Short mmCIF file of the C-alpha atoms (twelve columns), coordinates in Angstrom:
data_MODEL
# 
_entry.id   MODEL 
# 
loop_
_atom_site.group_PDB 
_atom_site.id 
_atom_site.type_symbol 
_atom_site.label_atom_id 
_atom_site.label_alt_id 
_atom_site.label_comp_id 
_atom_site.label_asym_id 
_atom_site.label_seq_id 
_atom_site.Cartn_x 
_atom_site.Cartn_y 
_atom_site.Cartn_z 
_atom_site.pdbx_PDB_model_num 
ATOM 1   C CA . UNK A 1   -26.267 8.656   -10.516 1 
ATOM 2   C CA . UNK A 2   -25.612 4.713   -10.479 1 
ATOM 3   C CA . UNK A 3   -29.231 3.905   -8.634  1 
ATOM 4   C CA . UNK A 4   -27.581 2.264   -6.461  1 
ATOM 5   C CA . UNK A 5   -30.419 1.600   -2.899  1 
ATOM 6   C CA . UNK A 6   -28.362 -0.630  -0.898  1 
ATOM 7   C CA . UNK A 7   -24.607 -1.344  -0.533  1 
ATOM 8   C CA . UNK A 8   -21.999 -3.535  1.937   1 
ATOM 9   C CA . UNK A 9   -19.470 -1.603  3.792   1 
ATOM 10  C CA . UNK A 10  -16.151 -3.386  4.587   1 
ATOM 11  C CA . UNK A 11  -14.831 -1.991  7.894   1 
ATOM 12  C CA . UNK A 12  -12.912 -3.650  11.048  1 
ATOM 13  C CA . UNK A 13  -13.713 -3.226  14.231  1 
ATOM 14  C CA . UNK A 14  -11.926 -0.754  14.804  1 
ATOM 15  C CA . UNK A 15  -13.454 1.516   13.346  1 
ATOM 16  C CA . UNK A 16  -16.505 0.722   14.147  1 
ATOM 17  C CA . UNK A 17  -15.497 0.781   18.169  1 
ATOM 18  C CA . UNK A 18  -14.367 4.570   17.193  1 
ATOM 19  C CA . UNK A 19  -17.585 5.666   15.550  1 
ATOM 20  C CA . UNK A 20  -16.003 6.671   12.616  1 
ATOM 21  C CA . UNK A 21  -17.870 5.163   10.116  1 
ATOM 22  C CA . UNK A 22  -21.338 7.265   12.181  1 
ATOM 23  C CA . UNK A 23  -21.179 10.374  9.600   1 
ATOM 24  C CA . UNK A 24  -21.327 7.861   6.910   1 
ATOM 25  C CA . UNK A 25  -24.178 5.950   7.987   1 
ATOM 26  C CA . UNK A 26  -26.210 9.191   8.669   1 
ATOM 27  C CA . UNK A 27  -25.055 10.122  4.729   1 
ATOM 28  C CA . UNK A 28  -27.120 7.172   3.491   1 
ATOM 29  C CA . UNK A 29  -30.003 7.593   6.214   1 
ATOM 30  C CA . UNK A 30  -30.263 11.020  4.375   1 
ATOM 31  C CA . UNK A 31  -30.358 9.786   0.832   1 
ATOM 32  C CA . UNK A 32  -32.425 6.504   1.385   1 
ATOM 33  C CA . UNK A 33  -29.780 4.072   0.520   1 
ATOM 34  C CA . UNK A 34  -29.517 0.943   2.678   1 
ATOM 35  C CA . UNK A 35  -26.836 -0.614  3.947   1 
ATOM 36  C CA . UNK A 36  -25.029 -3.485  5.793   1 
ATOM 37  C CA . UNK A 37  -22.104 -3.817  7.345   1 
ATOM 38  C CA . UNK A 38  -19.046 -6.749  7.328   1 
ATOM 39  C CA . UNK A 39  -16.747 -6.322  10.150  1 
ATOM 40  C CA . UNK A 40  -15.019 -8.936  9.977   1 
ATOM 41  C CA . UNK A 41  -12.344 -7.595  8.046   1 
ATOM 42  C CA . UNK A 42  -8.157  -8.161  9.144   1 
ATOM 43  C CA . UNK A 43  -5.152  -7.205  8.548   1 
ATOM 44  C CA . UNK A 44  -3.957  -8.391  5.034   1 
ATOM 45  C CA . UNK A 45  -6.985  -10.655 4.488   1 
ATOM 46  C CA . UNK A 46  -6.821  -14.116 3.330   1 
ATOM 47  C CA . UNK A 47  -9.741  -16.204 1.234   1 
ATOM 48  C CA . UNK A 48  -11.951 -16.867 3.558   1 
ATOM 49  C CA . UNK A 49  -12.030 -13.246 5.443   1 
ATOM 50  C CA . UNK A 50  -13.381 -11.910 1.097   1 
ATOM 51  C CA . UNK A 51  -15.478 -15.306 1.136   1 
ATOM 52  C CA . UNK A 52  -17.599 -13.702 4.213   1 
ATOM 53  C CA . UNK A 53  -17.575 -11.088 3.321   1 
ATOM 54  C CA . UNK A 54  -18.254 -12.255 -0.441  1 
ATOM 55  C CA . UNK A 55  -21.564 -14.137 1.330   1 
ATOM 56  C CA . UNK A 56  -22.922 -11.201 3.366   1 
ATOM 57  C CA . UNK A 57  -22.859 -9.180  -0.392  1 
ATOM 58  C CA . UNK A 58  -25.171 -11.626 -2.048  1 
ATOM 59  C CA . UNK A 59  -27.403 -12.543 0.783   1 
ATOM 60  C CA . UNK A 60  -28.050 -8.861  1.332   1 
ATOM 61  C CA . UNK A 61  -28.449 -8.003  -2.430  1 
ATOM 62  C CA . UNK A 62  -26.391 -5.168  -2.359  1 
ATOM 63  C CA . UNK A 63  -25.458 -3.881  -5.348  1 
ATOM 64  C CA . UNK A 64  -22.572 -1.852  -4.206  1 
ATOM 65  C CA . UNK A 65  -19.110 -2.543  -1.753  1 
ATOM 66  C CA . UNK A 66  -17.780 0.855   0.348   1 
ATOM 67  C CA . UNK A 67  -14.338 -0.172  1.703   1 
ATOM 68  C CA . UNK A 68  -14.079 2.489   5.288   1 
ATOM 69  C CA . UNK A 69  -10.879 2.006   6.424   1 
ATOM 70  C CA . UNK A 70  -7.303  0.662   5.931   1 
ATOM 71  C CA . UNK A 71  -5.506  -1.237  2.508   1 
ATOM 72  C CA . UNK A 72  -7.296  -4.252  3.944   1 
ATOM 73  C CA . UNK A 73  -11.124 -2.657  4.471   1 
ATOM 74  C CA . UNK A 74  -10.504 -1.539  0.510   1 
ATOM 75  C CA . UNK A 75  -9.095  -4.100  -0.461  1 
ATOM 76  C CA . UNK A 76  -11.612 -6.467  1.466   1 
ATOM 77  C CA . UNK A 77  -14.117 -4.542  -0.396  1 
ATOM 78  C CA . UNK A 78  -12.776 -4.478  -4.345  1 
ATOM 79  C CA . UNK A 79  -11.917 -7.869  -3.443  1 
ATOM 80  C CA . UNK A 80  -15.925 -9.594  -2.801  1 
ATOM 81  C CA . UNK A 81  -16.898 -7.382  -5.845  1 
ATOM 82  C CA . UNK A 82  -14.985 -9.798  -7.301  1 
ATOM 83  C CA . UNK A 83  -15.696 -12.462 -6.567  1 
ATOM 84  C CA . UNK A 84  -19.104 -11.834 -6.410  1 
ATOM 85  C CA . UNK A 85  -19.233 -11.846 -10.404 1 
ATOM 86  C CA . UNK A 86  -16.388 -14.370 -11.000 1 
ATOM 87  C CA . UNK A 87  -16.970 -18.084 -9.534  1 
ATOM 88  C CA . UNK A 88  -14.597 -19.772 -7.083  1 
ATOM 89  C CA . UNK A 89  -10.728 -18.985 -5.069  1 
ATOM 90  C CA . UNK A 90  -10.334 -16.202 -5.888  1 
ATOM 91  C CA . UNK A 91  -6.344  -17.563 -5.763  1 
ATOM 92  C CA . UNK A 92  -6.642  -18.359 -9.166  1 
ATOM 93  C CA . UNK A 93  -7.225  -15.007 -10.532 1 
ATOM 94  C CA . UNK A 94  -3.584  -13.861 -9.573  1 
ATOM 95  C CA . UNK A 95  -2.015  -11.138 -12.186 1 
ATOM 96  C CA . UNK A 96  -3.133  -9.008  -14.528 1 
ATOM 97  C CA . UNK A 97  -6.769  -9.141  -15.578 1 
ATOM 98  C CA . UNK A 98  -7.054  -12.663 -15.309 1 
ATOM 99  C CA . UNK A 99  -10.567 -12.799 -14.016 1 
ATOM 100 C CA . UNK A 100 -13.501 -12.512 -16.168 1 
ATOM 101 C CA . UNK A 101 -16.878 -11.254 -15.672 1 
ATOM 102 C CA . UNK A 102 -16.872 -7.391  -14.281 1 
ATOM 103 C CA . UNK A 103 -16.769 -6.535  -10.496 1 
ATOM 104 C CA . UNK A 104 -19.374 -5.099  -8.333  1 
ATOM 105 C CA . UNK A 105 -19.263 -1.601  -7.465  1 
ATOM 106 C CA . UNK A 106 -16.371 -0.391  -5.217  1 
ATOM 107 C CA . UNK A 107 -16.651 3.062   -3.205  1 
ATOM 108 C CA . UNK A 108 -13.711 3.356   -1.106  1 
ATOM 109 C CA . UNK A 109 -13.274 5.848   1.897   1 
ATOM 110 C CA . UNK A 110 -9.987  6.044   3.131   1 
ATOM 111 C CA . UNK A 111 -8.700  6.031   7.092   1 
ATOM 112 C CA . UNK A 112 -5.378  6.491   6.679   1 
ATOM 113 C CA . UNK A 113 -2.544  7.806   4.644   1 
ATOM 114 C CA . UNK A 114 -0.958  4.977   3.146   1 
ATOM 115 C CA . UNK A 115 -2.305  2.274   0.376   1 
ATOM 116 C CA . UNK A 116 -3.448  4.009   -2.212  1 
ATOM 117 C CA . UNK A 117 -5.512  0.952   -2.807  1 
ATOM 118 C CA . UNK A 118 -8.284  4.068   -3.199  1 
ATOM 119 C CA . UNK A 119 -7.062  4.579   -6.152  1 
ATOM 120 C CA . UNK A 120 -5.181  1.366   -7.453  1 
ATOM 121 C CA . UNK A 121 -6.150  -1.224  -9.852  1 
ATOM 122 C CA . UNK A 122 -4.856  -4.537  -7.403  1 
ATOM 123 C CA . UNK A 123 -5.795  -5.382  -4.728  1 
ATOM 124 C CA . UNK A 124 -3.102  -7.808  -1.929  1 
ATOM 125 C CA . UNK A 125 -4.817  -11.362 -0.782  1 
ATOM 126 C CA . UNK A 126 -3.300  -13.804 1.156   1 
ATOM 127 C CA . UNK A 127 -2.735  -17.081 0.581   1 
ATOM 128 C CA . UNK A 128 -2.599  -18.955 4.515   1 
ATOM 129 C CA . UNK A 129 -1.549  -22.594 3.045   1 
ATOM 130 C CA . UNK A 130 1.108   -21.679 0.935   1 
ATOM 131 C CA . UNK A 131 2.041   -18.061 3.353   1 
ATOM 132 C CA . UNK A 132 1.944   -15.596 -0.059  1 
ATOM 133 C CA . UNK A 133 0.727   -12.588 -0.722  1 
ATOM 134 C CA . UNK A 134 -0.862  -12.053 -4.564  1 
ATOM 135 C CA . UNK A 135 -1.612  -9.676  -6.092  1 
ATOM 136 C CA . UNK A 136 -5.224  -9.387  -8.339  1 
ATOM 137 C CA . UNK A 137 -4.177  -6.500  -10.566 1 
ATOM 138 C CA . UNK A 138 -7.317  -4.846  -13.475 1 
ATOM 139 C CA . UNK A 139 -8.126  -1.821  -14.101 1 
ATOM 140 C CA . UNK A 140 -12.182 -2.120  -13.111 1 
ATOM 141 C CA . UNK A 141 -10.731 -3.350  -9.928  1 
ATOM 142 C CA . UNK A 142 -10.472 0.349   -9.501  1 
ATOM 143 C CA . UNK A 143 -13.049 2.225   -6.673  1 
ATOM 144 C CA . UNK A 144 -15.616 4.051   -8.897  1 
ATOM 145 C CA . UNK A 145 -15.277 6.993   -6.703  1 
ATOM 146 C CA . UNK A 146 -12.860 7.314   -3.966  1 
ATOM 147 C CA . UNK A 147 -13.414 10.275  -0.921  1 
ATOM 148 C CA . UNK A 148 -11.088 11.498  0.773   1 
ATOM 149 C CA . UNK A 149 -11.889 13.190  4.638   1 
ATOM 150 C CA . UNK A 150 -8.263  14.764  6.415   1 
ATOM 151 C CA . UNK A 151 -10.569 14.311  10.035  1 
ATOM 152 C CA . UNK A 152 -10.662 10.183  9.308   1 
ATOM 153 C CA . UNK A 153 -7.403  10.173  9.804   1 
ATOM 154 C CA . UNK A 154 -6.397  12.246  13.221  1 
ATOM 155 C CA . UNK A 155 -7.881  9.672   15.400  1 
ATOM 156 C CA . UNK A 156 -5.145  6.538   13.263  1 
ATOM 157 C CA . UNK A 157 -2.172  5.837   16.484  1 
ATOM 158 C CA . UNK A 158 1.549   6.580   15.646  1 
ATOM 159 C CA . UNK A 159 2.719   4.193   15.046  1 
ATOM 160 C CA . UNK A 160 0.198   3.139   12.027  1 
ATOM 161 C CA . UNK A 161 0.430   6.614   10.619  1 
ATOM 162 C CA . UNK A 162 4.325   6.118   10.857  1 
ATOM 163 C CA . UNK A 163 3.693   3.333   9.541   1 
ATOM 164 C CA . UNK A 164 1.526   3.855   6.148   1 
ATOM 165 C CA . UNK A 165 2.924   7.300   5.634   1 
ATOM 166 C CA . UNK A 166 6.276   5.343   4.702   1 
ATOM 167 C CA . UNK A 167 4.411   2.879   2.638   1 
ATOM 168 C CA . UNK A 168 2.715   5.681   0.698   1 
ATOM 169 C CA . UNK A 169 6.310   7.094   0.624   1 
ATOM 170 C CA . UNK A 170 8.053   3.818   -0.844  1 
ATOM 171 C CA . UNK A 171 4.908   3.751   -3.271  1 
ATOM 172 C CA . UNK A 172 6.028   6.541   -5.050  1 
ATOM 173 C CA . UNK A 173 9.453   6.047   -4.717  1 
ATOM 174 C CA . UNK A 174 9.162   3.103   -6.620  1 
ATOM 175 C CA . UNK A 175 6.914   4.237   -9.141  1 
ATOM 176 C CA . UNK A 176 8.791   7.389   -10.478 1 
ATOM 177 C CA . UNK A 177 12.476  4.838   -10.540 1 
ATOM 178 C CA . UNK A 178 10.419  1.670   -11.880 1 
ATOM 179 C CA . UNK A 179 11.023  0.791   -15.876 1 
ATOM 180 C CA . UNK A 180 7.387   1.389   -17.009 1 
ATOM 181 C CA . UNK A 181 7.309   4.603   -15.357 1 
ATOM 182 C CA . UNK A 182 4.710   6.560   -17.170 1 
ATOM 183 C CA . UNK A 183 4.707   11.471  -17.566 1 
ATOM 184 C CA . UNK A 184 1.270   10.365  -15.668 1 
ATOM 185 C CA . UNK A 185 3.235   8.479   -13.237 1 
ATOM 186 C CA . UNK A 186 5.724   10.450  -12.786 1 
ATOM 187 C CA . UNK A 187 4.065   13.532  -12.259 1 
ATOM 188 C CA . UNK A 188 1.651   11.946  -9.714  1 
ATOM 189 C CA . UNK A 189 4.988   10.413  -8.215  1 
ATOM 190 C CA . UNK A 190 7.016   14.102  -7.757  1 
ATOM 191 C CA . UNK A 191 3.993   16.092  -6.317  1 
ATOM 192 C CA . UNK A 192 3.892   12.784  -3.540  1 
ATOM 193 C CA . UNK A 193 7.337   12.971  -2.531  1 
ATOM 194 C CA . UNK A 194 6.333   16.522  -2.294  1 
ATOM 195 C CA . UNK A 195 3.611   16.495  -0.349  1 
ATOM 196 C CA . UNK A 196 4.970   13.293  1.656   1 
ATOM 197 C CA . UNK A 197 8.128   14.248  2.656   1 
ATOM 198 C CA . UNK A 198 7.004   18.071  3.853   1 
ATOM 199 C CA . UNK A 199 4.024   16.885  6.112   1 
ATOM 200 C CA . UNK A 200 4.656   13.449  6.744   1 
ATOM 201 C CA . UNK A 201 6.712   14.812  10.574  1 
ATOM 202 C CA . UNK A 202 4.371   17.107  11.602  1 
ATOM 203 C CA . UNK A 203 1.282   14.465  10.851  1 
ATOM 204 C CA . UNK A 204 2.303   11.554  12.501  1 
ATOM 205 C CA . UNK A 205 4.300   13.917  15.946  1 
ATOM 206 C CA . UNK A 206 0.498   15.587  15.998  1 
ATOM 207 C CA . UNK A 207 -2.786  13.889  14.030  1 
ATOM 208 C CA . UNK A 208 -4.261  16.527  14.743  1 
ATOM 209 C CA . UNK A 209 -2.720  18.676  12.471  1 
ATOM 210 C CA . UNK A 210 -5.586  19.289  9.771   1 
ATOM 211 C CA . UNK A 211 -2.976  20.893  6.695   1 
ATOM 212 C CA . UNK A 212 -0.706  18.229  7.881   1 
ATOM 213 C CA . UNK A 213 -3.344  14.892  6.915   1 
ATOM 214 C CA . UNK A 214 -4.990  16.627  3.912   1 
ATOM 215 C CA . UNK A 215 -1.306  17.326  2.799   1 
ATOM 216 C CA . UNK A 216 -0.859  13.735  3.615   1 
ATOM 217 C CA . UNK A 217 -3.855  11.929  2.180   1 
ATOM 218 C CA . UNK A 218 -3.660  13.574  -0.749  1 
ATOM 219 C CA . UNK A 219 0.239   12.740  -1.694  1 
ATOM 220 C CA . UNK A 220 -1.161  9.198   -0.669  1 
ATOM 221 C CA . UNK A 221 -4.225  9.298   -3.061  1 
ATOM 222 C CA . UNK A 222 -0.832  10.385  -5.689  1 
ATOM 223 C CA . UNK A 223 1.485   7.971   -4.549  1 
ATOM 224 C CA . UNK A 224 -1.609  5.565   -5.281  1 
ATOM 225 C CA . UNK A 225 -1.745  7.206   -8.946  1 
ATOM 226 C CA . UNK A 226 1.643   6.270   -9.765  1 
ATOM 227 C CA . UNK A 227 1.972   2.737   -8.753  1 
ATOM 228 C CA . UNK A 228 -1.291  2.535   -10.217 1 
ATOM 229 C CA . UNK A 229 0.080   3.831   -13.180 1 
ATOM 230 C CA . UNK A 230 4.244   2.640   -12.834 1 
ATOM 231 C CA . UNK A 231 3.637   -0.154  -11.468 1 
ATOM 232 C CA . UNK A 232 6.008   -0.616  -8.029  1 
ATOM 233 C CA . UNK A 233 10.138  -2.401  -7.384  1 
ATOM 234 C CA . UNK A 234 11.919  -4.420  -5.003  1 
ATOM 235 C CA . UNK A 235 10.719  -3.002  -1.597  1 
ATOM 236 C CA . UNK A 236 7.236   -3.968  -2.292  1 
ATOM 237 C CA . UNK A 237 8.472   -7.273  -3.708  1 
ATOM 238 C CA . UNK A 238 10.059  -8.185  -1.078  1 
ATOM 239 C CA . UNK A 239 7.795   -6.906  1.933   1 
ATOM 240 C CA . UNK A 240 5.386   -9.307  1.282   1 
ATOM 241 C CA . UNK A 241 7.242   -12.175 2.170   1 
ATOM 242 C CA . UNK A 242 8.044   -10.793 5.094   1 
ATOM 243 C CA . UNK A 243 4.573   -9.671  5.945   1 
ATOM 244 C CA . UNK A 244 2.638   -12.717 4.711   1 
ATOM 245 C CA . UNK A 245 5.193   -15.454 6.989   1 
ATOM 246 C CA . UNK A 246 6.194   -13.557 10.030  1 
ATOM 247 C CA . UNK A 247 3.238   -10.407 10.030  1 
ATOM 248 C CA . UNK A 248 5.067   -7.977  9.872   1 
ATOM 249 C CA . UNK A 249 2.296   -4.539  9.603   1 
ATOM 250 C CA . UNK A 250 2.904   -4.053  5.708   1 
ATOM 251 C CA . UNK A 251 4.194   -0.553  5.221   1 
ATOM 252 C CA . UNK A 252 6.531   -1.311  8.684   1 
ATOM 253 C CA . UNK A 253 8.078   -3.451  5.831   1 
ATOM 254 C CA . UNK A 254 8.270   -1.220  2.805   1 
ATOM 255 C CA . UNK A 255 10.290  1.606   4.729   1 
ATOM 256 C CA . UNK A 256 12.897  -0.610  6.972   1 
ATOM 257 C CA . UNK A 257 13.495  -2.167  2.953   1 
ATOM 258 C CA . UNK A 258 12.968  1.717   0.702   1 
ATOM 259 C CA . UNK A 259 16.943  2.633   1.553   1 
ATOM 260 C CA . UNK A 260 18.446  -0.546  1.367   1 
ATOM 261 C CA . UNK A 261 16.725  -1.233  -1.813  1 
ATOM 262 C CA . UNK A 262 17.445  2.804   -2.906  1 
ATOM 263 C CA . UNK A 263 21.306  2.213   -2.073  1 
ATOM 264 C CA . UNK A 264 21.420  -1.102  -3.938  1 
ATOM 265 C CA . UNK A 265 19.751  0.327   -7.561  1 
ATOM 266 C CA . UNK A 266 20.986  4.103   -7.690  1 
ATOM 267 C CA . UNK A 267 22.912  3.291   -9.737  1 
ATOM 268 C CA . UNK A 268 20.617  2.184   -12.640 1 
ATOM 269 C CA . UNK A 269 19.648  5.327   -13.029 1 
ATOM 270 C CA . UNK A 270 21.138  8.106   -11.270 1 
ATOM 271 C CA . UNK A 271 19.792  10.724  -13.153 1 
ATOM 272 C CA . UNK A 272 15.744  9.431   -11.567 1 
ATOM 273 C CA . UNK A 273 17.611  9.653   -7.389  1 
ATOM 274 C CA . UNK A 274 19.248  13.045  -8.108  1 
ATOM 275 C CA . UNK A 275 15.598  14.156  -9.015  1 
ATOM 276 C CA . UNK A 276 14.105  12.384  -5.589  1 
ATOM 277 C CA . UNK A 277 16.509  13.572  -3.188  1 
ATOM 278 C CA . UNK A 278 15.913  17.439  -4.478  1 
ATOM 279 C CA . UNK A 279 12.271  16.689  -4.233  1 
ATOM 280 C CA . UNK A 280 12.136  15.439  -0.647  1 
ATOM 281 C CA . UNK A 281 14.645  18.598  0.413   1 
ATOM 282 C CA . UNK A 282 17.720  17.499  0.458   1 
ATOM 283 C CA . UNK A 283 21.023  20.095  -0.658  1 
ATOM 284 C CA . UNK A 284 21.671  18.888  -3.821  1 
ATOM 285 C CA . UNK A 285 22.920  21.820  -5.324  1 
ATOM 286 C CA . UNK A 286 26.894  21.636  -5.524  1 
ATOM 287 C CA . UNK A 287 27.122  18.241  -5.395  1 
ATOM 288 C CA . UNK A 288 27.506  15.605  -9.196  1 
ATOM 289 C CA . UNK A 289 25.647  13.456  -10.083 1 
ATOM 290 C CA . UNK A 290 26.292  10.682  -8.221  1 
ATOM 291 C CA . UNK A 291 26.560  12.119  -4.817  1 
ATOM 292 C CA . UNK A 292 22.489  13.625  -5.355  1 
ATOM 293 C CA . UNK A 293 21.844  10.408  -6.632  1 
ATOM 294 C CA . UNK A 294 22.971  8.727   -3.461  1 
ATOM 295 C CA . UNK A 295 21.724  12.125  -0.832  1 
ATOM 296 C CA . UNK A 296 18.172  9.933   -1.977  1 
ATOM 297 C CA . UNK A 297 18.569  6.604   1.001   1 
ATOM 298 C CA . UNK A 298 20.650  8.513   3.306   1 
ATOM 299 C CA . UNK A 299 17.230  11.326  3.316   1 
ATOM 300 C CA . UNK A 300 14.825  7.918   3.390   1 
ATOM 301 C CA . UNK A 301 17.897  6.544   6.581   1 
ATOM 302 C CA . UNK A 302 17.052  9.401   8.246   1 
ATOM 303 C CA . UNK A 303 13.252  9.600   7.673   1 
ATOM 304 C CA . UNK A 304 12.639  6.174   9.215   1 
ATOM 305 C CA . UNK A 305 14.494  7.385   12.348  1 
ATOM 306 C CA . UNK A 306 12.439  10.687  13.300  1 
ATOM 307 C CA . UNK A 307 9.936   8.625   12.240  1 
ATOM 308 C CA . UNK A 308 11.063  5.907   15.118  1 
ATOM 309 C CA . UNK A 309 10.723  2.433   12.119  1 
ATOM 310 C CA . UNK A 310 12.777  -0.204  12.702  1 
ATOM 311 C CA . UNK A 311 16.345  -0.101  11.176  1 
ATOM 312 C CA . UNK A 312 15.875  -3.934  11.009  1 
ATOM 313 C CA . UNK A 313 13.187  -7.168  11.108  1 
ATOM 314 C CA . UNK A 314 15.076  -8.525  14.173  1 
ATOM 315 C CA . UNK A 315 12.694  -7.652  17.232  1 
ATOM 316 C CA . UNK A 316 10.609  -10.850 14.507  1 
ATOM 317 C CA . UNK A 317 13.057  -13.512 16.110  1 
ATOM 318 C CA . UNK A 318 13.309  -14.702 11.619  1 
ATOM 319 C CA . UNK A 319 15.507  -17.755 11.272  1 
ATOM 320 C CA . UNK A 320 18.481  -16.803 8.833   1 
ATOM 321 C CA . UNK A 321 17.283  -19.908 7.131   1 
ATOM 322 C CA . UNK A 322 13.518  -17.996 6.040   1 
ATOM 323 C CA . UNK A 323 15.732  -16.269 3.404   1 
ATOM 324 C CA . UNK A 324 16.300  -18.848 0.660   1 
ATOM 325 C CA . UNK A 325 11.793  -19.337 0.663   1 
ATOM 326 C CA . UNK A 326 11.190  -15.489 1.160   1 
ATOM 327 C CA . UNK A 327 13.863  -14.709 -1.745  1 
ATOM 328 C CA . UNK A 328 12.331  -17.447 -3.758  1 
ATOM 329 C CA . UNK A 329 8.788   -15.737 -2.950  1 
ATOM 330 C CA . UNK A 330 10.018  -12.919 -4.487  1 
ATOM 331 C CA . UNK A 331 11.196  -13.999 -7.885  1 
ATOM 332 C CA . UNK A 332 8.115   -15.634 -8.095  1 
ATOM 333 C CA . UNK A 333 5.921   -12.434 -7.658  1 
ATOM 334 C CA . UNK A 334 7.761   -10.966 -10.563 1 
ATOM 335 C CA . UNK A 335 7.052   -7.868  -9.098  1 
ATOM 336 C CA . UNK A 336 10.369  -7.415  -8.319  1 
ATOM 337 C CA . UNK A 337 10.995  -7.234  -12.637 1 
ATOM 338 C CA . UNK A 338 9.986   -3.141  -13.158 1 
ATOM 339 C CA . UNK A 339 13.103  -2.961  -10.313 1 
ATOM 340 C CA . UNK A 340 15.288  -0.202  -12.044 1 
ATOM 341 C CA . UNK A 341 17.954  -2.261  -11.247 1 
ATOM 342 C CA . UNK A 342 17.520  -5.757  -12.022 1 
ATOM 343 C CA . UNK A 343 17.944  -8.323  -9.193  1 
ATOM 344 C CA . UNK A 344 17.997  -11.442 -8.908  1 
ATOM 345 C CA . UNK A 345 18.385  -14.258 -5.866  1 
ATOM 346 C CA . UNK A 346 21.418  -13.640 -5.149  1 
ATOM 347 C CA . UNK A 347 20.993  -9.656  -4.526  1 
ATOM 348 C CA . UNK A 348 17.575  -10.367 -2.447  1 
ATOM 349 C CA . UNK A 349 19.100  -13.212 -0.189  1 
ATOM 350 C CA . UNK A 350 21.798  -10.567 0.373   1 
ATOM 351 C CA . UNK A 351 19.399  -7.809  0.807   1 
ATOM 352 C CA . UNK A 352 17.527  -9.943  3.198   1 
ATOM 353 C CA . UNK A 353 20.286  -11.548 5.475   1 
ATOM 354 C CA . UNK A 354 22.018  -8.376  6.494   1 
ATOM 355 C CA . UNK A 355 18.377  -7.054  7.986   1 
ATOM 356 C CA . UNK A 356 16.995  -10.419 9.489   1 
# 
């Protein structure tokens, strides 16, 4: 309908090796749409990866970018589409609506249930020189089309299924407790929490469970809409330095941080955390508001235990001296500012210190 005759597919070598792109390629060929595959996507895409994808986009005269894979593949699609129209380093576009020209059309096909990048208005790029992950945001960055195919989730390794699922779970919780929450983000967050809490265990334990895969795919998308409109909070803000500096998988970092941050934040809005506890299946009928709110963190801890998520970051051997710079990184990102409980350097440093 958009008159697109040639697309760039951004993906990674694992997707190609698993032949997950075959149905897509057959569909494009059937429609007479030409394509070029860029399979150089890496986890936590850097500026050099995006530059290579942008070069492929321009040299092959592609009119759209199709991200096939996890959040890194879809973010690479978004960023290369933006870079093709806006010159210079992408790092200068950090923040909201800092670019001038509209990006090329982006289409997203996720192969994990987690990042919500297929519907979000942001993309993350790693500043390798300064070991920072930065967020580039704007409503024009969101993919124009998102295609959810639960069958693509069925080859996801167990640990990746667990960490990406917890990323989506964190998106929903953070969006619901956010000071920027809206009626739309609330509706999406609550439904996402319902779907994910009921299906993440059966999906992780058996990725061939089609019903669970479908529910997780929908839950991750709804969580993506929730945080695109209501923003994220402290867990995601604190996860970024851990990923940028110590290469801890993003979903794992968020999962480890989530219960600690909820324990720190629930007093700022106990009613919302009580709702979270009820939606994710905790028995709260006869409890006081305080007791119901506290149940949320307990449920998150149990879920992480059931999914074999690490209790802390000790296996990554992060030196205690790193707490200072990581805490400063969190504050400079400003992503934490929509957390319902306001935090400063001391609170952030304390949480890091407890986990490393």
